[in-house]
mmCIF file of C-alpha atoms in Angstrom:
data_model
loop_
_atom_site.group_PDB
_atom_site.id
_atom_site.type_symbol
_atom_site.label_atom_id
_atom_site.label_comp_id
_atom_site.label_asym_id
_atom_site.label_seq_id
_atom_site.Cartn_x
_atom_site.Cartn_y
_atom_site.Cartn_z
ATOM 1 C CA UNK F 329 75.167 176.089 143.220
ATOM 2 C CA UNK F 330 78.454 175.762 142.338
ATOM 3 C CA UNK F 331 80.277 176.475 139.063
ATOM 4 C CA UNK F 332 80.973 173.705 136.818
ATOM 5 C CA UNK F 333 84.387 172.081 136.334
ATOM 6 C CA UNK F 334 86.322 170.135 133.207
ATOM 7 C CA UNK F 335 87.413 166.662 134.759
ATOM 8 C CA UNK F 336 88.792 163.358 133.638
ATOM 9 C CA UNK F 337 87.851 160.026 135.746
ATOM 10 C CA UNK F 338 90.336 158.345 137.211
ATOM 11 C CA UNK F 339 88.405 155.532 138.579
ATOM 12 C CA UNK F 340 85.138 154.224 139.373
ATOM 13 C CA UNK F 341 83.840 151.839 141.753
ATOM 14 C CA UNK F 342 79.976 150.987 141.189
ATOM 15 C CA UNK F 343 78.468 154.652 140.907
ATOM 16 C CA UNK F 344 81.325 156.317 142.547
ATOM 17 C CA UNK F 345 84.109 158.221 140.453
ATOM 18 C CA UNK F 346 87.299 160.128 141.634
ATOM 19 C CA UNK F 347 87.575 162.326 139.062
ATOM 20 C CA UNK F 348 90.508 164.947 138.551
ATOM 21 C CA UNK F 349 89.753 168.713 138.105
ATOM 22 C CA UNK F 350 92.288 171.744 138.516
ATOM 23 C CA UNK F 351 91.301 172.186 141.874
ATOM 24 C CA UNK F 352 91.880 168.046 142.906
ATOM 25 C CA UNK F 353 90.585 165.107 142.893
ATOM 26 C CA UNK F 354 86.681 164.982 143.738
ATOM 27 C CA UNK F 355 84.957 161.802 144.672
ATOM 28 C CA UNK F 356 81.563 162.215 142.266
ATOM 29 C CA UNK F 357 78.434 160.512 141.728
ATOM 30 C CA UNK F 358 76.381 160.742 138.474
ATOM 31 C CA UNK F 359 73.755 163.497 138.905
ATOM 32 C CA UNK F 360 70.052 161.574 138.393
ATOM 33 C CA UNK F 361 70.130 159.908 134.400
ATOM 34 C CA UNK F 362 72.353 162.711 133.123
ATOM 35 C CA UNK F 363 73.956 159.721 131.179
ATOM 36 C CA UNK F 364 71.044 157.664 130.467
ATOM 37 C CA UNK F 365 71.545 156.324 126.678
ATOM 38 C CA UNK F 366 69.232 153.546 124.653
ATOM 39 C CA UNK F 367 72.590 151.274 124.399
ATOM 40 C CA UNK F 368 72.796 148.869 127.114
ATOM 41 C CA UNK F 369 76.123 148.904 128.653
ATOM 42 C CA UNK F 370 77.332 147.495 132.027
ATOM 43 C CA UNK F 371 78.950 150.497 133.225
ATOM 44 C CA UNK F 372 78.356 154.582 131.808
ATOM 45 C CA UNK F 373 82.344 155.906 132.646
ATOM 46 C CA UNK F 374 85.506 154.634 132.733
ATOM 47 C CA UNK F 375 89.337 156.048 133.468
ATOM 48 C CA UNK F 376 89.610 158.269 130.653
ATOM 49 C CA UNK F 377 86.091 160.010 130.170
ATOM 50 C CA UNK F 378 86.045 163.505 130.400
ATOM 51 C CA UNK F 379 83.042 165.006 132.243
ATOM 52 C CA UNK F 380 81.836 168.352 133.687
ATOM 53 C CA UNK F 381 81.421 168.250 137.293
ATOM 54 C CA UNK F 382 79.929 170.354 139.917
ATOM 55 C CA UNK F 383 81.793 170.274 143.527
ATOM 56 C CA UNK F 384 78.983 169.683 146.513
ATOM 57 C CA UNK F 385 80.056 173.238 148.813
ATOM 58 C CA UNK F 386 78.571 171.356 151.701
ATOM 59 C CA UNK F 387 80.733 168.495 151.423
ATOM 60 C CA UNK F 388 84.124 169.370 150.515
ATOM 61 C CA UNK F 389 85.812 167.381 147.928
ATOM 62 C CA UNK F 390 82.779 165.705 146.984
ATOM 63 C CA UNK F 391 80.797 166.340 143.473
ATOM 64 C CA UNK F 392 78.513 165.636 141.077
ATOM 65 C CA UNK F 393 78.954 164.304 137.783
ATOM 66 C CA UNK F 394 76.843 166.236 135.268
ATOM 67 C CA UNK F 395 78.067 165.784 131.736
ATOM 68 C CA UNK F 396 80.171 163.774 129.759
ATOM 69 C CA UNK F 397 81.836 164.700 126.526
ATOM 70 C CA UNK F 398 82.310 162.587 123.356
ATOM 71 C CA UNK F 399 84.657 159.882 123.524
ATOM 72 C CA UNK F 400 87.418 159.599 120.549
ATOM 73 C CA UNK F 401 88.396 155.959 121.655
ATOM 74 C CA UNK F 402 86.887 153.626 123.847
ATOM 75 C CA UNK F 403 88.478 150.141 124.872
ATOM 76 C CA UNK F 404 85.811 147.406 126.146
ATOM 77 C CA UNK F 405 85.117 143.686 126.445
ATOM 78 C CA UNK F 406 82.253 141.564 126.825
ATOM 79 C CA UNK F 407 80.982 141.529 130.475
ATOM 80 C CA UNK F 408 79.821 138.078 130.476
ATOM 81 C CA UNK F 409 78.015 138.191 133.603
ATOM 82 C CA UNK F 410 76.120 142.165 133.241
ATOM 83 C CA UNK F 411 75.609 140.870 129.909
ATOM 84 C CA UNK F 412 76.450 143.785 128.144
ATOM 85 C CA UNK F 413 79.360 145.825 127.121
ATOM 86 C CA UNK F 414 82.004 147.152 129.587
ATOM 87 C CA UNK F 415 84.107 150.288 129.236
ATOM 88 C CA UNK F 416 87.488 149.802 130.444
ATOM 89 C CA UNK F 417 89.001 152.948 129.137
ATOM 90 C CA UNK F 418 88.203 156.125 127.489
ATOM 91 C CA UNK F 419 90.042 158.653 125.423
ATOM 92 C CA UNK F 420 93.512 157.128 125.416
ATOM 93 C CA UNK F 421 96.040 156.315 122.289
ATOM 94 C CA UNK F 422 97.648 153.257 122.626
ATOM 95 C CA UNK F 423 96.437 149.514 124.116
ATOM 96 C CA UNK F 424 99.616 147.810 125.451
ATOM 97 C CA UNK F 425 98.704 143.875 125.850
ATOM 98 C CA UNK F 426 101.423 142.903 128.406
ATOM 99 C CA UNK F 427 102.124 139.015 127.843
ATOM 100 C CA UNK F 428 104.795 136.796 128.789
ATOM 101 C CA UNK F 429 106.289 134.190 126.704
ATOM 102 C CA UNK F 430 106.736 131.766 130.041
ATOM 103 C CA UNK F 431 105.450 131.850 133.216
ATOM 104 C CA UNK F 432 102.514 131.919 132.228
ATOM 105 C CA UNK F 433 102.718 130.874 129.082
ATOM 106 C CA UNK F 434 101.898 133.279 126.226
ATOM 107 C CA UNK F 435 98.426 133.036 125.311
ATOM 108 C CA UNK F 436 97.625 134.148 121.263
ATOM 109 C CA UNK F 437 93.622 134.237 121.880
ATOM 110 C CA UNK F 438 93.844 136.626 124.584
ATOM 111 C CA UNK F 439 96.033 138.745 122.590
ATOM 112 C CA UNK F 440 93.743 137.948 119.806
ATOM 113 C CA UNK F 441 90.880 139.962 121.843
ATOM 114 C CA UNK F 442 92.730 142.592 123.257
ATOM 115 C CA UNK F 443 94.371 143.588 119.489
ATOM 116 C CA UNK F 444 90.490 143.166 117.914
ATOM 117 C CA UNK F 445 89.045 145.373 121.104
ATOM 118 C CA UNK F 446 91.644 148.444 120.551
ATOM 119 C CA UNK F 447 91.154 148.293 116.610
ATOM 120 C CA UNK F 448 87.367 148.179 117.585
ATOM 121 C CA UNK F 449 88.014 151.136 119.738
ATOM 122 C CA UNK F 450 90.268 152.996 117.685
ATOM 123 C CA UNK F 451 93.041 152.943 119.585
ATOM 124 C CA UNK F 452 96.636 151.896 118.615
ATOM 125 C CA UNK F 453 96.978 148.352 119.640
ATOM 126 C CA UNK F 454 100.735 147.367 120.894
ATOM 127 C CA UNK F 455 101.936 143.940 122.032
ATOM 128 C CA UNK F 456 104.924 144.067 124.825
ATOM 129 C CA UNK F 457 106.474 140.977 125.274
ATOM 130 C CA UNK F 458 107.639 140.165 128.858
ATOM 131 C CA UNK F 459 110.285 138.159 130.410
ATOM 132 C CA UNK F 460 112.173 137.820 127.613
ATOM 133 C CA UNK F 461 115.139 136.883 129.878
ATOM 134 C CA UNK F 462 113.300 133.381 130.293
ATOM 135 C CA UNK F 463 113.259 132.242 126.600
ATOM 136 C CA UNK F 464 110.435 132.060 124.205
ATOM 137 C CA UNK F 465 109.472 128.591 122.319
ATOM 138 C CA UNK F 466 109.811 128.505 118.738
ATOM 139 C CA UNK F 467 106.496 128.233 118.271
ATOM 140 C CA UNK F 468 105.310 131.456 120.026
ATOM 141 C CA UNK F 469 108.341 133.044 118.907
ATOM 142 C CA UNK F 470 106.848 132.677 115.057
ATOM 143 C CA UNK F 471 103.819 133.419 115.917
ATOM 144 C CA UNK F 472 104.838 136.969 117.350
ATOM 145 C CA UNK F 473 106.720 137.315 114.075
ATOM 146 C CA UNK F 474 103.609 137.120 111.966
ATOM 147 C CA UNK F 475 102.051 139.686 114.344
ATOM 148 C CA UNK F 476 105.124 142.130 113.157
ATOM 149 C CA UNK F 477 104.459 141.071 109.570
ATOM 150 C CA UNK F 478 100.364 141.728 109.875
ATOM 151 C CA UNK F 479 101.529 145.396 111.216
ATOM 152 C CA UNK F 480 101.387 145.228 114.915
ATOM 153 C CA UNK F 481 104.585 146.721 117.009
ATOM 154 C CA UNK F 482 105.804 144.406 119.183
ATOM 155 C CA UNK F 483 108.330 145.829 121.994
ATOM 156 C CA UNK F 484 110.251 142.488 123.926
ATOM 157 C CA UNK F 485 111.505 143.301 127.174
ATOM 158 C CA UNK F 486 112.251 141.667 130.792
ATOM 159 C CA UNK F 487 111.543 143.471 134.076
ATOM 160 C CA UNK F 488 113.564 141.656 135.614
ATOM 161 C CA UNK F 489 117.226 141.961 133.906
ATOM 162 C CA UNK F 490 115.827 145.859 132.538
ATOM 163 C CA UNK F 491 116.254 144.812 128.983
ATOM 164 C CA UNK F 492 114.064 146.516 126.951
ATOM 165 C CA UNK F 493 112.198 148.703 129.644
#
């Protein structure tokens, strides 16, 4: 067998990871219940969790997933339809909510979530205002002002005219 390897995952898709090693990217799959925990949860990884992995020498670039390390932040939401938590991302610093004040319109619930998920998570929550270059209503504009008041950064830019980026 193999020697084992550090990794992060990049992605997953159902049971299959790419996760990224010093020697590449492997495509793994979770070796038997390795992960199995008693918390329910819709999915066991996510971009961000780093995991031990043992490369398959018959199939090159392949690999199986047989450990996973402690997470020190963890950014989910409710998966309505598994019914249970999901992962979205492991192990990073910062949640950037990306919202535009038109087109479509800013929405203060969903930001509402995503700030409550990364404090939930520990991670630094950050709002980035979009499209800036199209105007902002009053309204909205306030309301982003008592997000700056309650202690969240909020970084206004436009993509499209570069201000800001």
């Amino acid at each position: 067998m193999a020697d084992a390897l550090a990794g992060r995952v990049l992605s997953g898709i159902n049971t299959i990871y790419d996760v990224e090693t010093d020697g590449g990217v492997l495509r793994c799959r979770i070796k038997g219940k390795v992960l199995k925990t008693d918390a329910r949860a819709y999915n066991p990884l996510a971009p961000g969790d780093e995991v031990t992995v043992v490369p398959d020498p018959a199939t090159p670039g392949t690999g199986l997933i047989t450990g996973h390390a402690p997470r020190r932040t963890a950014l989910a939401r409710w998966n309505r339809k598994g019914r249970a938590p999901q992962l979205l991302a492991a192990n990073a610093e910062v949640a950037a909510c990306v919202a535009s004040g038109r087109s479509p319109p800013l929405r203060p619930r969903f930001l509402d979530r995503v700030l409550a998920a990364a404090a939930d998570g520990g991670l630094e929550p950050l709002i980035v205002l979009n499209k800036v270059d199209l105007g902002l209503e009053a309204a909205d504009e306030e309301r982003l002002d008592d997000y700056a008041r309650l202690g969240y950064r909020v970084h206004r830019c436009s993509a499209a005219s570069g201000e800001g980026v």
